[in-house]
Coordinates of C-alpha atoms in Angstrom, one line a residue:
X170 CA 0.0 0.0 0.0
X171 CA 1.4 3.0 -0.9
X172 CA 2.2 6.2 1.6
X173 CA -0.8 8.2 -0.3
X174 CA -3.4 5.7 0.2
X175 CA -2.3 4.7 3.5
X176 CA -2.6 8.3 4.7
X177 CA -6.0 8.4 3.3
X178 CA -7.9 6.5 5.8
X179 CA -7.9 9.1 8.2
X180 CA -9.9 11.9 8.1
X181 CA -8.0 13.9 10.6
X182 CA -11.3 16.2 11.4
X183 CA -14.7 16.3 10.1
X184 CA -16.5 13.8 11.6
X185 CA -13.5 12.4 13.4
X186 CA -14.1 15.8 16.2
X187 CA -17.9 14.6 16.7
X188 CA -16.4 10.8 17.3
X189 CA -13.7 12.9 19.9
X190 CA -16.9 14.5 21.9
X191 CA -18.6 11.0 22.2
X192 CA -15.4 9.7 22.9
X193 CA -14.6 12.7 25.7
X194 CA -18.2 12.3 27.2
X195 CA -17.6 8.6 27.2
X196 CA -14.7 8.6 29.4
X197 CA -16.2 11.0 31.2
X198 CA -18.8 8.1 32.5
X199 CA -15.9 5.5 32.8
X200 CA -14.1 8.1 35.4
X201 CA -17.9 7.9 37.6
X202 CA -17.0 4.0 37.4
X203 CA -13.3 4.3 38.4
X204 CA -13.9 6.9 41.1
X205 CA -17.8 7.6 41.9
X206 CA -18.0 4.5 44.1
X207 CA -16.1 6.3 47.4
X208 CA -20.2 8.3 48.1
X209 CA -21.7 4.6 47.8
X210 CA -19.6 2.6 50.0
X211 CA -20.5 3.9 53.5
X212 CA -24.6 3.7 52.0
X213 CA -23.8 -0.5 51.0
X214 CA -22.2 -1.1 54.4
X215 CA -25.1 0.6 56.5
X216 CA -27.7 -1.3 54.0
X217 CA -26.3 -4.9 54.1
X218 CA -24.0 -4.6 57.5
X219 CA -20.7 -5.5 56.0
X220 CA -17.7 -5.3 57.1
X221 CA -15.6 -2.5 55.7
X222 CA -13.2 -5.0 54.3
X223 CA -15.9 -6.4 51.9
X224 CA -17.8 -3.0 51.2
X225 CA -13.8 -1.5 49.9
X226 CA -13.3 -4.4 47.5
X227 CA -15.8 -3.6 45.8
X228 CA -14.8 -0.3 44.6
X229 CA -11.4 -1.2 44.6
X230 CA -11.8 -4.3 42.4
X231 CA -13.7 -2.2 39.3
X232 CA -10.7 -1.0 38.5
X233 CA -9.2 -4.0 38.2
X234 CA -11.5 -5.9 36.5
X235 CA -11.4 -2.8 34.0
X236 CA -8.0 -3.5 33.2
X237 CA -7.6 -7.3 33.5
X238 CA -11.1 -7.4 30.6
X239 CA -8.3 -5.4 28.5
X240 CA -7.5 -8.8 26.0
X241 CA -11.3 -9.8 25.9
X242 CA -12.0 -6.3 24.7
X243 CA -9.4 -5.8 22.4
X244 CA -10.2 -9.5 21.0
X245 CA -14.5 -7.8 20.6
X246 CA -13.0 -4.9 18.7
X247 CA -10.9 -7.5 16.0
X248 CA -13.4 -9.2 16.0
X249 CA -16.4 -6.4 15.1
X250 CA -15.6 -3.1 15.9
X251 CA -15.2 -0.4 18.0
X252 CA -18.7 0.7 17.6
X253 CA -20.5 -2.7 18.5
X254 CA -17.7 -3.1 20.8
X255 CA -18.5 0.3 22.8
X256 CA -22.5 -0.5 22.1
X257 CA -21.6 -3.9 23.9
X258 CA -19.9 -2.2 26.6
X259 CA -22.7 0.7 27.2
X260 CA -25.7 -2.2 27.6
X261 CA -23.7 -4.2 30.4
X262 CA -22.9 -0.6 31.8
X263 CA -26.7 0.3 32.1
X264 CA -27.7 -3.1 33.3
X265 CA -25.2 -3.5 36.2
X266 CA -25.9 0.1 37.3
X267 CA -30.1 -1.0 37.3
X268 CA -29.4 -4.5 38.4
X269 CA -27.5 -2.7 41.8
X270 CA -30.8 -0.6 42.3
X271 CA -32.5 -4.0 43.4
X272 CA -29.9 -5.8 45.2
X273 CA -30.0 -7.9 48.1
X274 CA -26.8 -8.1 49.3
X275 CA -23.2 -7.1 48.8
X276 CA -22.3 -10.1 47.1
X277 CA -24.4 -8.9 44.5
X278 CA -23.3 -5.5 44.4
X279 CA -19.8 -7.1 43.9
X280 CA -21.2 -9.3 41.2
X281 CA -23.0 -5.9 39.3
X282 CA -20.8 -3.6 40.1
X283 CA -17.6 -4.8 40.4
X284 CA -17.5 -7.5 37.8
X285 CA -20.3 -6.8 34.7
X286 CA -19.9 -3.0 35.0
X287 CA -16.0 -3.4 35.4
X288 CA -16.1 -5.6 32.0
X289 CA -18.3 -2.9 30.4
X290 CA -16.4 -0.3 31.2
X291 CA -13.1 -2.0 29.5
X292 CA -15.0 -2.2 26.8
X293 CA -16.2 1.4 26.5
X294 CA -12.9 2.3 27.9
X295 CA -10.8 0.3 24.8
X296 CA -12.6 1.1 22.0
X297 CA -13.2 4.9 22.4
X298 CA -9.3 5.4 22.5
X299 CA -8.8 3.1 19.4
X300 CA -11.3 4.5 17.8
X301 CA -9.4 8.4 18.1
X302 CA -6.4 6.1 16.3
X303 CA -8.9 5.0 13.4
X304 CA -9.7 8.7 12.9
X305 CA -6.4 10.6 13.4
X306 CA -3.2 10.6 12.3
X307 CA -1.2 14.0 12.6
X308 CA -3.9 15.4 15.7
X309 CA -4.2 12.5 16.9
X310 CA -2.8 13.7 20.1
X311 CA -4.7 16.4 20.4
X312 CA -8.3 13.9 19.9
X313 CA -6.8 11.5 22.2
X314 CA -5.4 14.9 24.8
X315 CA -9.1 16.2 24.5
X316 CA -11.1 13.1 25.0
X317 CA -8.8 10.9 28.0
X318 CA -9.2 14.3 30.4
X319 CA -13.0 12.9 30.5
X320 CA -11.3 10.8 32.7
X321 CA -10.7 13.6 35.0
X322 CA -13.4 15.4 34.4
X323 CA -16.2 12.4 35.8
X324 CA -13.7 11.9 39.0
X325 CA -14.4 15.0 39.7
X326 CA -17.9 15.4 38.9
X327 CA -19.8 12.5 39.3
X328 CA -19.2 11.9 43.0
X329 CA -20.8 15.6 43.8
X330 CA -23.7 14.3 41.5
X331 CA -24.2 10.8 43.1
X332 CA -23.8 12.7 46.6
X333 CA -26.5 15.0 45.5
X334 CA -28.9 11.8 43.9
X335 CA -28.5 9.9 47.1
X336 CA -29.9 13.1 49.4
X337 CA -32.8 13.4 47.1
X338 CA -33.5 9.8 45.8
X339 CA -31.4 7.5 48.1
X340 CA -28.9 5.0 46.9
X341 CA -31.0 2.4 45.0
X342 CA -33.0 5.6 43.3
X343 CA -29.3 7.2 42.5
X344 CA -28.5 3.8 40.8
X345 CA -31.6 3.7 38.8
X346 CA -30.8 7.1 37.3
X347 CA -26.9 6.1 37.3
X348 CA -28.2 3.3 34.6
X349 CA -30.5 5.8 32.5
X350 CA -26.5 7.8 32.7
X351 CA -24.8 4.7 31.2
X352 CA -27.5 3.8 28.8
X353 CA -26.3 7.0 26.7
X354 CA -23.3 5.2 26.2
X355 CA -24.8 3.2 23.6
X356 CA -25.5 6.3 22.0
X357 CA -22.7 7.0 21.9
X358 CA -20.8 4.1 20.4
X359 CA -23.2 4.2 17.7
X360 CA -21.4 7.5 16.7
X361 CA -18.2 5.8 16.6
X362 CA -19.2 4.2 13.0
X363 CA -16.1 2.5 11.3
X364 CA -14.5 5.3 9.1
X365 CA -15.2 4.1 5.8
X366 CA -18.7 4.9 6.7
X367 CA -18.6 7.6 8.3
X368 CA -19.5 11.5 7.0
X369 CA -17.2 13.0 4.8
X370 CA -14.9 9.3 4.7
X371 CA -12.9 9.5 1.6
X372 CA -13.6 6.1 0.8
X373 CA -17.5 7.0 0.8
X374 CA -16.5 10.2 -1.4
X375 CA -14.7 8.4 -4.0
X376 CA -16.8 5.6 -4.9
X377 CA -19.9 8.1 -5.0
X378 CA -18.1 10.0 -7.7
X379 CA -16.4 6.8 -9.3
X380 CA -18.7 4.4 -10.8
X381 CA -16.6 2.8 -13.4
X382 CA -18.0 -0.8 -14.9
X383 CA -14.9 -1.9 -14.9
X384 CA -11.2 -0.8 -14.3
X385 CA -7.7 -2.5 -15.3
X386 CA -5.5 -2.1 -12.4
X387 CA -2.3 -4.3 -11.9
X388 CA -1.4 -6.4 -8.5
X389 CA 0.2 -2.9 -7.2
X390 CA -2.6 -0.9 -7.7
X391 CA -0.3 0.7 -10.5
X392 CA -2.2 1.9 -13.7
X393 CA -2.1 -0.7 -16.5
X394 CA -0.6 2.3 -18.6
X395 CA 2.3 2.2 -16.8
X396 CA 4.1 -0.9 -18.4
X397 CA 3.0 -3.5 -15.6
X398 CA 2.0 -6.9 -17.5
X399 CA -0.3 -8.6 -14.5
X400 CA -3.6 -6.7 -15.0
X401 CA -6.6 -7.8 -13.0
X402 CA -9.9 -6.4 -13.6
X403 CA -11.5 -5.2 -11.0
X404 CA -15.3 -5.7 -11.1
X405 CA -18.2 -2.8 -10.1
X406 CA -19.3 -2.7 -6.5
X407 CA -21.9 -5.4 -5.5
X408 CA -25.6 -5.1 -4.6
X409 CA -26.3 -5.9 -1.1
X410 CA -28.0 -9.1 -1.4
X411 CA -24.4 -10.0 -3.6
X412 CA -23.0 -9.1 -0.8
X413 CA -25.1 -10.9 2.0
X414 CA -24.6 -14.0 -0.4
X415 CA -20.9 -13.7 -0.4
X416 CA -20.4 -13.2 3.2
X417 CA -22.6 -16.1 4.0
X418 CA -20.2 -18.2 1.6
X419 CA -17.1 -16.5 2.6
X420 CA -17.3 -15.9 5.7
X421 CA -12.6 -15.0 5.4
X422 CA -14.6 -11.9 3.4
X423 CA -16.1 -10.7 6.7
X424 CA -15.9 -6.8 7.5
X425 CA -13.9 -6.5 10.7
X426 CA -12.5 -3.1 12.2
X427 CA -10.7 -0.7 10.2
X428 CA -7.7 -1.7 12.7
X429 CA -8.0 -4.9 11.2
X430 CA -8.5 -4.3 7.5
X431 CA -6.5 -0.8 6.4
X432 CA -8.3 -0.3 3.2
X433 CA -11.7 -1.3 2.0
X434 CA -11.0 -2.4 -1.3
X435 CA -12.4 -4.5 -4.3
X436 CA -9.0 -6.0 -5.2
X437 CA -5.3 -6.6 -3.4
X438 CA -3.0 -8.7 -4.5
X439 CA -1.7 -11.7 -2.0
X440 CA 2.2 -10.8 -2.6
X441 CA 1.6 -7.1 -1.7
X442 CA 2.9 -6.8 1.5
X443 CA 1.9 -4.0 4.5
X444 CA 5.2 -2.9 4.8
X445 CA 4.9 -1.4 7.7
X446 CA 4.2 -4.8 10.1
X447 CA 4.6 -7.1 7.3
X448 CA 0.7 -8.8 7.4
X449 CA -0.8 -9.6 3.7
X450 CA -3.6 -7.1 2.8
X451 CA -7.0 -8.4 2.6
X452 CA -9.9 -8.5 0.3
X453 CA -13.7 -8.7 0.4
X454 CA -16.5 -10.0 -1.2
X455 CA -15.0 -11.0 -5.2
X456 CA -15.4 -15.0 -4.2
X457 CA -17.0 -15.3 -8.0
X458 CA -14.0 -14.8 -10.1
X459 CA -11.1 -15.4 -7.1
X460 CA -10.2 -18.9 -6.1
X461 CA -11.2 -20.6 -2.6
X462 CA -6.6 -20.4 -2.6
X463 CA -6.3 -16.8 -3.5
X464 CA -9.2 -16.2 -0.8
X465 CA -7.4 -17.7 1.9
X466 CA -4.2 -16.6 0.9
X467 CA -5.4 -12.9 1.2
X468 CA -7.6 -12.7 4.3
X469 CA -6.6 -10.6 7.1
X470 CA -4.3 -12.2 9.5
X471 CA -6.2 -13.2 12.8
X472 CA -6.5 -12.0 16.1
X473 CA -4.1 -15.1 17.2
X474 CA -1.0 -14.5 14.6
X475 CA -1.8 -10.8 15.3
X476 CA -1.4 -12.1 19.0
X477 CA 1.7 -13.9 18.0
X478 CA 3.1 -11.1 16.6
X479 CA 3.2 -8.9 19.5
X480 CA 4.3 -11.6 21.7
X481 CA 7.7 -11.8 19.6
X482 CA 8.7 -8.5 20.0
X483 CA 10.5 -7.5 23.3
X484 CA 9.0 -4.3 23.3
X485 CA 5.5 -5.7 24.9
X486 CA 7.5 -7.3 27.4
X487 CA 9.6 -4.2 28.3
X488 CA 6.3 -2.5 28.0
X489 CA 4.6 -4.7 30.3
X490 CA 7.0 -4.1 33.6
X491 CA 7.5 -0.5 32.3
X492 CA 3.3 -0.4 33.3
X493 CA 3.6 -3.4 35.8
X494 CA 5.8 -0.7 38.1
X495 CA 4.7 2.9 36.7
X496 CA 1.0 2.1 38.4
X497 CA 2.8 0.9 41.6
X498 CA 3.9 4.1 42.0
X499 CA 0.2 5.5 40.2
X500 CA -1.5 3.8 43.3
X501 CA 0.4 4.9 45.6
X502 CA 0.8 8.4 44.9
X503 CA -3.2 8.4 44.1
X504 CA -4.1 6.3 47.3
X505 CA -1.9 7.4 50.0
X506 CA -2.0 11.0 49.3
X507 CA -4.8 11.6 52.0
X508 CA -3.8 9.6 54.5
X509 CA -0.7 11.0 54.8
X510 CA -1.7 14.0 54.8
X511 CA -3.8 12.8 58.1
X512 CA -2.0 10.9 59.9
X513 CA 2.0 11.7 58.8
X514 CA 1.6 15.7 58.9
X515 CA -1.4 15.8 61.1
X516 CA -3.9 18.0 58.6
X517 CA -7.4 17.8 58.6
X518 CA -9.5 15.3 56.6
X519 CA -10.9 18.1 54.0
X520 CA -7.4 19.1 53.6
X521 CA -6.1 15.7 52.4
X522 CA -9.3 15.0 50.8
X523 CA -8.3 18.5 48.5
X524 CA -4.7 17.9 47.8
X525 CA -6.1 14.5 46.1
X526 CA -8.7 17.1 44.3
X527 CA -5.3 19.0 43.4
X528 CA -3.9 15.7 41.5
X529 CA -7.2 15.1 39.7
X530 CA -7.6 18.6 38.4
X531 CA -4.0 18.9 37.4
X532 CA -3.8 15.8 36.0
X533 CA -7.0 17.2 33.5
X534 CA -5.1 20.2 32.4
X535 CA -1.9 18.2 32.2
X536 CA -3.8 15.9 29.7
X537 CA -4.8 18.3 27.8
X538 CA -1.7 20.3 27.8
X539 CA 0.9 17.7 26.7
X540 CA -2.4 16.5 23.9
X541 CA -1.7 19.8 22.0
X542 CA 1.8 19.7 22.5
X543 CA 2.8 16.6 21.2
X544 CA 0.6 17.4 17.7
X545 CA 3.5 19.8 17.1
X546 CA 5.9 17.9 14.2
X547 CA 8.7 19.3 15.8
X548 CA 7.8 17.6 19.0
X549 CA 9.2 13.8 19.2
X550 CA 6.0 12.3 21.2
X551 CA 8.0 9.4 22.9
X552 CA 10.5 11.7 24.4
X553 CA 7.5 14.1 26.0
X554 CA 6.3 10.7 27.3
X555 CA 9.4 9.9 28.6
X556 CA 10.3 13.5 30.3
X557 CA 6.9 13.3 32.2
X558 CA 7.4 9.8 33.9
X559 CA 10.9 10.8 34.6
X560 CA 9.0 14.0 36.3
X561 CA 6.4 12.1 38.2
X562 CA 9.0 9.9 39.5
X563 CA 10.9 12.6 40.9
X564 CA 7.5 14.3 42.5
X565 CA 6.5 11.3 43.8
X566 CA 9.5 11.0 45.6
X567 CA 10.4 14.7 46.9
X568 CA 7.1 14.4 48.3
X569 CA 7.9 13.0 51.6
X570 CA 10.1 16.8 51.6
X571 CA 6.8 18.4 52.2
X572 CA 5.0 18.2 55.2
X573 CA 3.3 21.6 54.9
X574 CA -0.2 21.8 53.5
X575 CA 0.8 24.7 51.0
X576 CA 4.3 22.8 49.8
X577 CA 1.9 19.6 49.8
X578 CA -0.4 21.1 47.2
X579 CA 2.5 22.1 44.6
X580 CA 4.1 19.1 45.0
X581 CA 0.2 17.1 44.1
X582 CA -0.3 19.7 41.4
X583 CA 3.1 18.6 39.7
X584 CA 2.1 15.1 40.4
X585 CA -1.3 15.4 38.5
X586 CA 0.1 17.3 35.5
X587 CA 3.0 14.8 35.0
X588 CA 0.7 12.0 35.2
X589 CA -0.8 14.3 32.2
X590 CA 1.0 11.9 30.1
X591 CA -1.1 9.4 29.8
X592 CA -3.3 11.5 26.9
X593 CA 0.3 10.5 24.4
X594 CA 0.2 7.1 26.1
X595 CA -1.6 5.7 22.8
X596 CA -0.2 8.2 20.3
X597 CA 3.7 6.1 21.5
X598 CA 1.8 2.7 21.3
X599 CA 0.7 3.9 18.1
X600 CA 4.2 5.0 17.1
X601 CA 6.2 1.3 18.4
X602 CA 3.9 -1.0 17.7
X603 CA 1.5 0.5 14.5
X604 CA -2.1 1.2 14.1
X605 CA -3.0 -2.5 13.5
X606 CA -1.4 -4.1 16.5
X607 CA -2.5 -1.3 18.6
X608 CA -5.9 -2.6 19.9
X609 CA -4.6 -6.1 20.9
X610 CA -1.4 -4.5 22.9
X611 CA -3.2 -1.9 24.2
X612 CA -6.1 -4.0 25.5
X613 CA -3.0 -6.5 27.1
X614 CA -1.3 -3.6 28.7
X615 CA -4.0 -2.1 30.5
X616 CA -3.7 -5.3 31.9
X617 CA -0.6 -4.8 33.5
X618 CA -1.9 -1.3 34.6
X619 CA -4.2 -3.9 36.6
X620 CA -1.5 -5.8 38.2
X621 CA 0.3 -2.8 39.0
X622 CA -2.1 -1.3 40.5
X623 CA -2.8 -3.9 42.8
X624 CA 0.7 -4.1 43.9
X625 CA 1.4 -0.3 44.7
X626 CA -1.8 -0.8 47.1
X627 CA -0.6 -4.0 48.8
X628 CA 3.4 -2.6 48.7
X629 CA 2.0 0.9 50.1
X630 CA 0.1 -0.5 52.9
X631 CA 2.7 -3.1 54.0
X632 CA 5.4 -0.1 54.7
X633 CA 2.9 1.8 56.6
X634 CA 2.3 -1.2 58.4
X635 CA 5.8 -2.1 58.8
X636 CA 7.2 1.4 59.5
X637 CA 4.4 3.2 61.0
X638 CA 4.4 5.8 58.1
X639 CA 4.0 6.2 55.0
X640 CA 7.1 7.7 54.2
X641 CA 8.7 4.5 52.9
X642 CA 5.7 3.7 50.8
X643 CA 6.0 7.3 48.6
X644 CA 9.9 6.1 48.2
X645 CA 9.2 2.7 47.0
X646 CA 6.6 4.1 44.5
X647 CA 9.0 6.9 43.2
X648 CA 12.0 4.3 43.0
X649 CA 9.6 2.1 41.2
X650 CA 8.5 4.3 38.8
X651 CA 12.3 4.5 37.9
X652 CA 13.0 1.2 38.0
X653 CA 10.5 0.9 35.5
X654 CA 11.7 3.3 33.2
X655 CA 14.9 2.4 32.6
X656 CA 14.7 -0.7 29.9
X657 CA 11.9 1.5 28.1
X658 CA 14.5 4.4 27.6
X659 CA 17.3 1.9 26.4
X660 CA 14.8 0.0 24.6
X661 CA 13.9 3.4 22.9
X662 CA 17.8 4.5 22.3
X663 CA 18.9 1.2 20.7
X664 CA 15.6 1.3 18.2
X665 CA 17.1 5.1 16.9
X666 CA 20.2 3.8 16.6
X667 CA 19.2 1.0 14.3
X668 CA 17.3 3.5 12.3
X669 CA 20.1 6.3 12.1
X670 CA 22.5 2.9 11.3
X671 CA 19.9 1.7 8.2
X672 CA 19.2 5.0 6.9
X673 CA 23.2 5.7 6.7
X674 CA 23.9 2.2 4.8
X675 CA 20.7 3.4 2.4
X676 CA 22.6 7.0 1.4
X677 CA 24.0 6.4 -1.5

């Protein structure tokens, strides 16, 4: 596929900036599920009597059940799209949010909310940052910058709202309107329509204007004029009961996400090559003149030997520790921030409870900061990314230098708006591993964000336990963070020295 066509695909605006807003407002709803829990706890353990241990895993396993549904959603969005994926994701939302509302007891708020509305939300979650990486290409940053500070945003609203819903309507009426909230998340993963049918697509454009009976093209999608001497012809578009009939007898013909198939196209040949990650492009629906072995020789590889794939590379196991540590360090400087404030530099409970407030607001602007930064060409994304976790490990740790409330709150503020980073998180997935393997590594990563984050709470608590602060717990998440970092940055180094090397032996 050639540079031109490949660049094609994305619309870089247009209706890609309405898919950002339903994209924006639906992390906006995930960050209710992440963080809105904390004004529904103390109302489950007066309703059922449970013990506080019980009642916090609840809200502290959503987030991990978010992460660990990473592969399953990543395998959905292969498998269909992003759309259905986030449709899929929006029902399970809505029912888990109604099913709590008639509860019994807190086994079955675990089951609800903890479980089904942790595996809808990876599913919103997932697909409505890959589908900003369908859309954009040069601002993706910026889309992806605009849309993850939702994130933010619903940590910061939602638990005011549900506080407010449970005054008026108590807790089982505040989850009956929580689930007419989620239900609009079907709405809007029905805006997230794969590109080539999307508004203004230029695949859409150009067949509307192109209706050519038939067109000699060679293997290379060169014109025949050109002096190539394979010509295939490539026949008109198909009505859709052709079409139905083909995919019913082809089912290696299948539509699957834009991630999975670059180009909708009539006709590619099974010796041209993506050269980017090396996978054979794919056809669709021409089973009446193309044999059963050209068929199968030009599907789209599959979710496993895309699987395969990634699991060859070092660079998703580098990546995996990188994340495995950077959220130990996440948890803890999220976690402990308040109760260190209370019980290490004796401050009130409002005034821990607003330096975490500090790290969430910062850590909005910062996402939308570093977004519109990194869209600049002059900017090289995976450095930024870089710079900020080498910052929020050096906040984390000079944060046991500040025992004042006023030297506590720059310190959080610098926190949040390193943490900032994780709007270019995708955009340097994007750049190591490529817009096709990028749903099934990201989906595996978040993952590891899981297992991290279970670790930092564990490791955090065990020091205070140990040492009778939490001193030792900020240090271990700082040095952590480090630790991490260090194999991604060589990683990173030895990949632009192989480049610089092949691009000098190319020079003539």
């Amino acid at each position: 596929m050639s540079t031109e066509n490949h660049e094609s695909q994305y619309l870089d605006g247009g209706w890609g900036w309405i898919v950002m807003i339903a994209s924006f407002l639906s992390q906006t709803v995930i960050g209710s599920v992440y963080f809105g829990y904390g004004v529904l706890l103390p109302e489950w353990m007066d309703e059922f009597e449970s013990s506080g241990a019980m009642t916090s895993l609840v809200g502290s396993t959503v987030g991990g059940v978010i992460s660990a549904s990473g592969p399953f959603a990543s395998w959905m969005i292969l498998k269909t799209s992003c759309r259905a994926t986030h449709v899929l994701g929006g029902a399970l939302l809505a029912i888990s949010a109604i099913a709590c509302s008639f509860a019994t007891s807190i086994v079955q708020i675990f089951i609800f909310y903890s479980i089904t509305a942790g595996i809808g939300g990876s599913l919103c979650f997932i697909s409505s940052v890959i589908t900003l990486s369908e859309y954009f290409k040069h601002k993706r940053s910026v889309a992806v910058g605009i849309a993850s500070s939702g994130i933010g945003f619903g940590s910061f609203v939602f638990p005011v709202v549900f506080e407010s819903l449970i005054d008026t309507y108590g807790w089982r009426g505040a989850m009956l309107i929580s689930g007419a909230i989620y239900g609009n998340m079907i709405a809007f993963g029905m805006i997230m329509c794969p590109i080539d049918k999307a508004p203004g697509s230029p695949q859409v454009s150009t067949r509307a204007n192109d209706r050519r009976d038939e067109v000699m093209v060679d293997i290379n999608h060169n014109d025949v004029g050109k002096g190539y001497s394979e010509p295939v012809v490539e026949k008109p578009r198909k009505g859709s009961f052709q079409l139905m009939r083909a995919w019913i007898r082809n089912p290696l013909s299948r539509r699957k996400s834009s991630l999975a198939v670059e180009e909708d196209v009539e006709v590619i040949s099974p010796f041209n090559y993506d050269a980017y990650d090396g996978f054979p492009e794919t056809i669709l629906e021409n089973d009446e003149f193309l044999s059963e072995q050209s068929i199968a020789a030009r599907t789209v590889p599959s979710y496993r030997d895309q699987l395969a794939k990634i699991l060859k590379m070092p660079l998703f196991y580098i990546l995996l520790f990188h994340n495995i540590t950077m959220f130990v360090g996440v948890m803890i400087a999220y976690g402990l921030t308040a109760l260190r404030a209370v019980t290490d530099y004796s401050m009130t409970l409002q005034q821990g409870a607003l330096l975490v407030s500090i790290i969430g607001l910062s850590n909005l602007f910062g996402r939308l900061l570093w977004g519109v930064i990194a869209a600049y060409d002059r900017v090289n994304t995976t450095a930024l990314f870089i710079g900020l976790r080498v910052a929020f490990g050096i906040s984390t740790l000079t944060s046991t230098l500040f025992s004042s409330f006023e030297l506590a709150a720059i310190n959080c503020a610098l926190i949040g708006i390193a943490f900032g980073n994780w709007s270019i998180y995708p955009v340097v997935l994007a750049d190591l591993f490529g817009d096709r393997l990028l749903a099934i590594a990201f989906g595996y990563l978040e993952t590891a964000n899981g297992v991290g984050g279970i670790l930092g709470s564990l490791l955090g608590g065990y020091l205070h336990d140990t040492s009778g602060t939490y001193q030792y717990s900020f240090i271990a998440g700082g040095l952590s963070i480090f630790v991490g970092i260090v194999p991604f940055v060589i990683l990173v180094a030895c990949r632009r020295i192989k480049k610089h090397r092949s691009s000098s032996i190319s020079e003539p």
